[in-house]
């Protein structure tokens, strides 16, 4: 089953759904020109499937298109960027 990725602006989070189930989300706080990613969660039954990686890639691509820099306060986001050099330019 394909994942559905969305930005929930009201909740300030990116969300990944598998079917109708919220499988993972990444919280953020927007500041003037930056987006601080503070927390990433994958629910237990969806772990070890690469969903958080897919979610963060999507979140960073959307953030880039929106013209924002990021603050990777979340350790998962920081580690993702460390391993994916094409996103290092987004770090404020």
Tab-separated table of C-alpha atoms in Angstrom:
chain	number	residue	atom	x	y	z
A	1	UNK	CA	0.000	0.000	0.000
A	2	UNK	CA	1.363	3.393	-0.996
A	3	UNK	CA	2.063	6.065	1.563
A	4	UNK	CA	0.303	9.429	1.416
A	5	UNK	CA	2.354	12.445	2.479
A	6	UNK	CA	0.852	15.768	3.540
A	7	UNK	CA	1.806	18.995	5.234
A	8	UNK	CA	-0.680	19.765	7.998
A	9	UNK	CA	-0.151	23.510	8.363
A	10	UNK	CA	-2.650	23.893	11.210
A	11	UNK	CA	-0.857	21.280	13.347
A	12	UNK	CA	2.605	22.348	12.135
A	13	UNK	CA	3.584	18.861	11.106
A	14	UNK	CA	4.283	16.733	8.096
A	15	UNK	CA	2.324	13.491	8.116
A	16	UNK	CA	2.662	10.118	6.437
A	17	UNK	CA	-0.414	7.938	6.128
A	18	UNK	CA	-0.583	4.274	5.228
A	19	UNK	CA	-4.141	3.766	4.096
A	20	UNK	CA	-6.219	5.777	6.541
A	21	UNK	CA	-3.721	5.330	9.401
A	22	UNK	CA	-1.303	8.027	10.502
A	23	UNK	CA	1.972	6.117	10.472
A	24	UNK	CA	4.527	8.869	11.116
A	25	UNK	CA	4.788	12.607	11.608
A	26	UNK	CA	7.421	15.302	11.956
A	27	UNK	CA	6.641	18.349	14.117
A	28	UNK	CA	8.008	21.759	13.200
A	29	UNK	CA	7.764	25.399	14.187
A	30	UNK	CA	7.996	28.079	11.530
A	31	UNK	CA	9.951	31.197	12.331
A	32	UNK	CA	10.601	34.140	10.026
A	33	UNK	CA	12.819	32.425	7.446
A	34	UNK	CA	13.450	29.075	9.096
A	35	UNK	CA	11.563	25.927	10.003
A	36	UNK	CA	12.668	24.177	13.190
A	37	UNK	CA	12.073	20.422	12.994
A	38	UNK	CA	11.679	19.425	16.633
A	39	UNK	CA	10.386	15.858	16.742
A	40	UNK	CA	9.769	12.863	14.471
A	41	UNK	CA	7.560	9.919	15.443
A	42	UNK	CA	6.857	6.625	13.706
A	43	UNK	CA	4.198	4.535	15.401
A	44	UNK	CA	5.453	1.081	16.478
A	45	UNK	CA	3.568	-1.047	13.967
A	46	UNK	CA	5.018	1.048	11.121
A	47	UNK	CA	8.643	1.104	12.284
A	48	UNK	CA	11.536	-0.454	10.350
A	49	UNK	CA	9.886	0.156	6.983
A	50	UNK	CA	11.778	3.309	5.955
A	51	UNK	CA	8.725	5.496	6.443
A	52	UNK	CA	10.439	8.147	8.581
A	53	UNK	CA	13.117	8.531	5.921
A	54	UNK	CA	10.454	8.958	3.241
A	55	UNK	CA	8.641	11.474	5.452
A	56	UNK	CA	11.721	13.604	6.152
A	57	UNK	CA	12.771	13.595	2.500
A	58	UNK	CA	9.295	14.871	1.598
A	59	UNK	CA	9.332	17.476	4.412
A	60	UNK	CA	12.716	18.817	3.360
A	61	UNK	CA	11.738	18.946	-0.317
A	62	UNK	CA	8.576	20.911	0.540
A	63	UNK	CA	10.554	23.217	2.838
A	64	UNK	CA	13.056	23.882	0.032
A	65	UNK	CA	10.233	24.729	-2.421
A	66	UNK	CA	8.795	27.116	0.184
A	67	UNK	CA	12.135	28.943	0.333
A	68	UNK	CA	12.856	28.240	4.007
A	69	UNK	CA	16.028	27.135	5.779
A	70	UNK	CA	15.845	24.556	8.559
A	71	UNK	CA	16.988	24.063	12.118
A	72	UNK	CA	17.340	20.300	12.706
A	73	UNK	CA	16.593	20.126	16.449
A	74	UNK	CA	15.225	16.611	15.940
A	75	UNK	CA	18.056	14.072	16.033
A	76	UNK	CA	16.474	11.987	13.260
A	77	UNK	CA	16.364	15.005	10.926
A	78	UNK	CA	19.957	15.919	11.821
A	79	UNK	CA	21.132	12.352	11.112
A	80	UNK	CA	19.175	12.267	7.851
A	81	UNK	CA	20.895	15.450	6.652
A	82	UNK	CA	24.273	14.109	7.753
A	83	UNK	CA	23.758	11.108	5.489
A	84	UNK	CA	22.176	13.020	2.599
A	85	UNK	CA	24.515	15.834	1.617
A	86	UNK	CA	22.077	17.204	-0.955
A	87	UNK	CA	20.090	18.699	1.938
A	88	UNK	CA	22.966	20.355	3.839
A	89	UNK	CA	22.355	23.660	2.080
A	90	UNK	CA	19.000	23.895	3.873
A	91	UNK	CA	20.557	24.125	7.343
A	92	UNK	CA	20.411	27.680	8.694
